[in-house]
XYZ file of C-alpha atoms in Angstrom:
323
model
C 0.224 21.535 -4.382
C 2.199 18.389 -5.053
C 1.028 14.889 -4.420
C 2.928 11.777 -3.539
C 3.239 9.393 -6.505
C 2.523 5.663 -6.584
C 5.962 4.133 -6.344
C 4.213 2.834 -6.769
C 1.393 1.766 -4.558
C 1.614 3.931 -5.393
C -1.864 6.368 -7.306
C -5.174 5.614 -7.956
C -6.558 2.148 -7.316
C -5.011 -0.824 -9.117
C -7.715 -1.456 -11.698
C -5.878 -3.441 -14.367
C -6.969 -4.329 -17.893
C -8.405 -7.764 -18.693
C -6.022 -9.993 -20.629
C -5.244 -13.608 -19.861
C -7.700 -13.695 -16.948
C -10.320 -16.367 -16.714
C -12.832 -18.492 -14.933
C -12.797 -22.133 -14.014
C -15.662 -24.215 -12.783
C -13.953 -25.510 -9.640
C -15.134 -23.511 -6.641
C -12.652 -22.296 -4.079
C -13.260 -23.251 -0.451
C -16.477 -21.558 0.557
C -16.768 -19.482 3.705
C -19.912 -18.771 5.680
C -21.854 -15.753 4.521
C -22.201 -12.713 6.711
C -19.500 -10.950 8.677
C -15.833 -11.282 7.833
C -14.127 -14.297 9.371
C -10.744 -14.385 11.093
C -7.717 -15.874 9.379
C -7.991 -19.608 8.826
C -5.714 -22.634 9.006
C -2.003 -21.959 8.876
C -2.361 -18.389 10.100
C -2.295 -18.804 13.880
C 0.342 -16.093 14.229
C -1.529 -13.551 12.112
C -3.835 -10.911 13.583
C -7.559 -11.609 13.227
C -8.759 -10.345 9.854
C -5.579 -11.296 7.969
C -5.569 -14.647 6.147
C -2.577 -16.653 4.987
C -1.881 -16.869 1.270
C -4.035 -19.689 -0.071
C -6.818 -19.297 2.497
C -10.236 -17.876 1.590
C -11.716 -14.649 2.946
C -15.467 -13.980 2.519
C -16.575 -10.583 1.320
C -19.156 -8.971 3.569
C -22.222 -9.785 1.478
C -21.332 -13.473 1.680
C -21.774 -13.936 -2.081
C -18.041 -13.963 -2.907
C -14.855 -15.312 -1.408
C -11.348 -14.088 -2.214
C -8.051 -15.959 -2.233
C -4.491 -14.753 -2.844
C -1.879 -17.308 -3.863
C 1.793 -17.083 -2.876
C 3.846 -14.456 -4.689
C 6.127 -15.908 -7.366
C 9.289 -14.513 -8.922
C 9.003 -13.568 -12.585
C 10.945 -11.927 -15.380
C 9.799 -8.342 -15.987
C 7.865 -8.035 -19.272
C 9.854 -4.936 -20.274
C 13.139 -3.348 -19.258
C 11.481 -0.272 -17.758
C 8.826 -2.270 -15.838
C 10.976 -2.456 -12.712
C 13.221 0.282 -11.229
C 16.930 -0.447 -11.053
C 17.741 -2.765 -8.152
C 14.129 -3.900 -7.714
C 12.757 -7.382 -8.463
C 9.529 -8.560 -10.099
C 6.839 -10.815 -8.638
C 3.581 -12.279 -9.901
C 0.438 -12.082 -7.732
C -2.518 -14.396 -8.414
C -5.934 -13.433 -7.026
C -9.065 -15.580 -7.264
C -12.669 -14.524 -6.644
C -15.288 -17.265 -6.270
C -19.015 -16.672 -6.748
C -20.558 -18.420 -3.734
C -24.043 -17.137 -4.510
C -26.814 -18.910 -6.389
C -27.000 -16.591 -9.416
C -24.704 -15.421 -12.189
C -23.030 -12.282 -10.850
C -20.968 -9.388 -12.179
C -17.337 -9.593 -11.120
C -16.659 -7.018 -8.380
C -14.540 -4.009 -9.307
C -11.293 -5.092 -7.696
C -7.997 -3.422 -6.773
C -4.932 -4.903 -5.131
C -2.128 -3.351 -3.076
C 1.031 -5.178 -1.999
C 3.149 -3.844 0.887
C 6.363 -5.530 1.983
C 8.549 -5.726 5.078
C 7.921 -4.588 8.636
C 7.429 -1.006 7.445
C 4.972 -1.971 4.700
C 6.981 -0.490 1.824
C 4.878 0.095 -1.258
C 5.402 -1.869 -4.442
C 5.099 -0.698 -8.040
C 2.430 -2.393 -10.201
C 3.080 -3.265 -13.842
C 1.195 -5.065 -16.598
C 2.292 -7.216 -19.481
C 1.779 -10.644 -21.054
C 0.284 -12.949 -18.436
C -0.077 -10.219 -15.814
C -3.001 -8.192 -17.124
C -4.913 -8.174 -13.835
C -8.613 -7.552 -13.346
C -10.913 -6.159 -16.033
C -12.142 -2.613 -16.122
C -15.658 -2.361 -14.606
C -17.256 -1.484 -17.948
C -16.225 -4.880 -19.345
C -19.046 -6.395 -17.287
C -17.354 -9.761 -16.674
C -19.831 -12.349 -15.341
C -19.128 -15.361 -13.143
C -21.353 -18.449 -12.801
C -22.424 -19.736 -9.381
C -19.632 -21.835 -7.906
C -17.108 -20.656 -10.530
C -13.843 -18.844 -9.863
C -12.397 -15.859 -11.728
C -8.607 -15.776 -11.508
C -6.380 -12.818 -12.391
C -2.603 -12.374 -12.405
C -0.777 -9.085 -12.109
C 2.799 -7.979 -11.567
C 4.475 -5.860 -8.918
C 7.981 -4.441 -8.699
C 9.391 -5.143 -5.244
C 11.893 -2.815 -3.484
C 15.477 -3.986 -2.864
C 16.279 -6.124 0.195
C 12.702 -7.396 0.404
C 13.280 -11.084 -0.477
C 11.926 -13.378 2.232
C 10.261 -10.493 4.069
C 6.575 -10.153 4.940
C 4.190 -9.431 2.052
C 0.779 -8.007 3.004
C -1.830 -7.901 0.239
C -4.882 -5.665 0.518
C -7.753 -6.570 -1.778
C -10.563 -4.018 -2.214
C -13.679 -5.253 -3.972
C -16.731 -3.148 -4.820
C -19.663 -5.367 -5.690
C -22.319 -4.461 -8.230
C -24.988 -2.268 -6.666
C -22.842 -1.315 -3.670
C -21.074 2.018 -3.260
C -18.465 1.058 -0.688
C -15.504 -1.242 -1.231
C -14.960 -4.228 1.044
C -11.316 -4.679 2.078
C -9.778 -8.039 2.970
C -6.141 -8.808 3.825
C -3.744 -11.654 3.092
C -0.176 -12.291 4.130
C 2.827 -14.442 3.243
C 6.409 -13.923 2.122
C 8.183 -12.172 -0.731
C 9.810 -14.877 -2.904
C 13.550 -15.431 -2.691
C 16.145 -16.115 -0.037
C 15.691 -14.070 3.114
C 17.685 -10.848 3.101
C 18.569 -8.644 6.077
C 15.765 -6.220 6.817
C 16.301 -2.486 6.536
C 17.519 -0.805 9.748
C 14.745 -0.217 12.242
C 13.669 3.397 12.697
C 14.235 5.264 15.943
C 12.142 4.357 18.950
C 8.781 5.950 19.647
C 9.062 9.417 21.196
C 7.706 10.000 24.671
C 4.299 11.635 24.953
C 4.672 15.409 24.793
C 8.296 15.281 23.628
C 9.578 17.084 20.527
C 9.604 14.851 17.473
C 12.693 14.432 15.310
C 12.619 13.241 11.720
C 13.012 9.461 11.823
C 11.172 9.023 15.134
C 7.739 7.497 15.609
C 5.111 9.693 17.187
C 3.200 8.143 20.112
C 0.186 7.638 17.828
C 2.188 5.827 15.149
C 3.311 8.306 12.468
C 6.901 8.541 11.251
C 8.549 10.891 8.737
C 12.083 10.137 7.601
C 14.824 12.717 7.022
C 14.632 14.292 3.561
C 16.832 12.974 0.747
C 17.910 15.826 -1.554
C 18.746 15.918 -5.255
C 21.038 18.449 -6.955
C 20.128 22.097 -7.523
C 17.851 22.773 -10.488
C 17.134 26.452 -11.131
C 17.109 27.356 -7.463
C 15.084 24.365 -6.261
C 16.111 20.949 -5.025
C 13.850 17.952 -5.453
C 13.506 15.948 -2.243
C 11.854 12.764 -1.025
C 10.810 11.498 2.379
C 9.205 8.331 3.666
C 5.850 8.678 5.387
C 4.977 5.698 7.605
C 1.692 5.112 9.425
C 1.284 2.295 11.954
C -2.116 0.739 12.621
C -2.140 -0.544 16.214
C -5.867 -1.311 16.106
C -7.657 -4.653 15.751
C -9.600 -3.060 12.875
C -8.385 -1.868 9.445
C -7.316 1.768 9.154
C -8.799 3.615 6.132
C -5.456 4.537 4.556
C -2.814 6.995 5.674
C -4.844 10.189 5.394
C -1.902 12.500 6.098
C -1.094 15.894 4.555
C 2.596 16.833 4.756
C 3.825 20.458 4.797
C 7.546 21.176 4.528
C 8.701 24.394 6.251
C 12.277 25.685 5.951
C 14.484 28.063 7.890
C 13.948 29.720 11.241
C 11.069 31.680 9.678
C 9.196 28.428 8.875
C 8.656 29.385 5.233
C 6.377 26.933 3.454
C 8.431 25.119 0.812
C 5.967 22.472 -0.380
C 2.858 20.447 0.462
C 1.869 16.863 -0.375
C -1.564 15.441 0.337
C -1.776 11.722 0.991
C -4.517 9.944 -0.910
C -4.862 12.472 -3.762
C -1.983 11.462 -6.002
C -1.065 7.943 -4.921
C -2.779 4.780 -3.799
C -3.910 5.138 -0.187
C -5.297 1.645 0.466
C -6.570 0.552 3.884
C -3.911 -0.562 6.364
C -4.324 -4.055 7.822
C -4.747 -4.528 11.592
C -1.443 -4.315 13.474
C 0.479 -3.538 10.303
C 2.332 -0.505 8.921
C 2.202 1.290 5.569
C 5.031 3.381 4.132
C 4.961 5.613 1.063
C 7.620 7.744 -0.593
C 6.522 11.379 -0.814
C 8.106 13.758 -3.353
C 8.496 17.455 -2.489
C 11.001 20.228 -3.249
C 12.775 22.948 -1.264
C 14.608 26.180 -2.164
C 18.314 25.557 -2.730
C 19.151 28.502 -0.489
C 17.594 26.637 2.464
C 20.326 23.964 2.300
C 21.994 23.525 4.715
C 19.533 24.603 7.336
C 16.683 23.593 9.621
C 13.545 21.928 8.274
C 10.189 21.359 9.949
C 7.601 18.913 8.610
C 4.008 19.405 9.699
C 1.859 16.255 9.357
C -1.903 16.814 9.477
C -3.839 13.608 10.003
C -7.356 12.741 8.952
C -9.600 14.456 11.478
C -7.302 17.451 11.924
C -4.734 16.195 14.463
C -1.285 17.623 13.692
C 2.258 16.504 14.423
C 5.468 18.498 14.012
C 8.792 16.842 13.120
C 12.094 18.718 13.192
C 15.366 18.032 11.416
C 17.978 19.470 9.072
C 18.539 19.780 5.330
C 22.069 18.757 4.449
């Protein structure tokens, strides 16, 4: 079984090594303890639960608040940090201890998705962008103090000026479940034309074609094929999942099976969430990940069917062609 890589986002959670991170004694704006608050000033057009860059979001225990500053352009720390045609951005995240005791810094991961389709970004580390410490470091934060971390992300082409949605997952000491909060702003740079919109949503009960949205918000793009290699051809597709709910969606949770020919021979399988980062999806936002599979060379050209099994067992069938 193959898995879809982090293209980042792709992967495991973004737990980055401590270097160049720090505390300062100036507390960030405090938020009331208890349940999560809606987005604050400057975010009137955002769905409830998503805060603007610079605003504070309380974590559910009420003992921490989180803030994400605006993304900033940066020079990649190494030539191979950023894929060809991509750009680099710096993300600054601050966690403030709003409790009354010294507390262990929550285990924290960050995911950045860009554009209307929520394309995944590719994290990198380097001087000045070391990110959050590993949990075993045991970093402590004084009451009222703020721990600030910077990390880098490679941003896909044609994303400048587009929406940037940041998901922050924090697991506090003594708690088993991560708390997810969401922030939103813009990718740095002059606005560029957005990628072409995908096909409209299919009618309920209609056959689904690759590139169409299903009525419940799943889309699989046509497959992009590489050259023959010993009878197999590497392929990639984009898996998109739309969250139309007022609540966060717990990741994509989709298993993709590629079937070729009229006989529907299984060519490959990729399970979302096992081999790449499957962070929660913000309310009324979309997440897209690139999934790598392969098909027999003899199946090209020819029909292809992609079976998408969602969390809970619901299945969708998309049809198209390999060419």
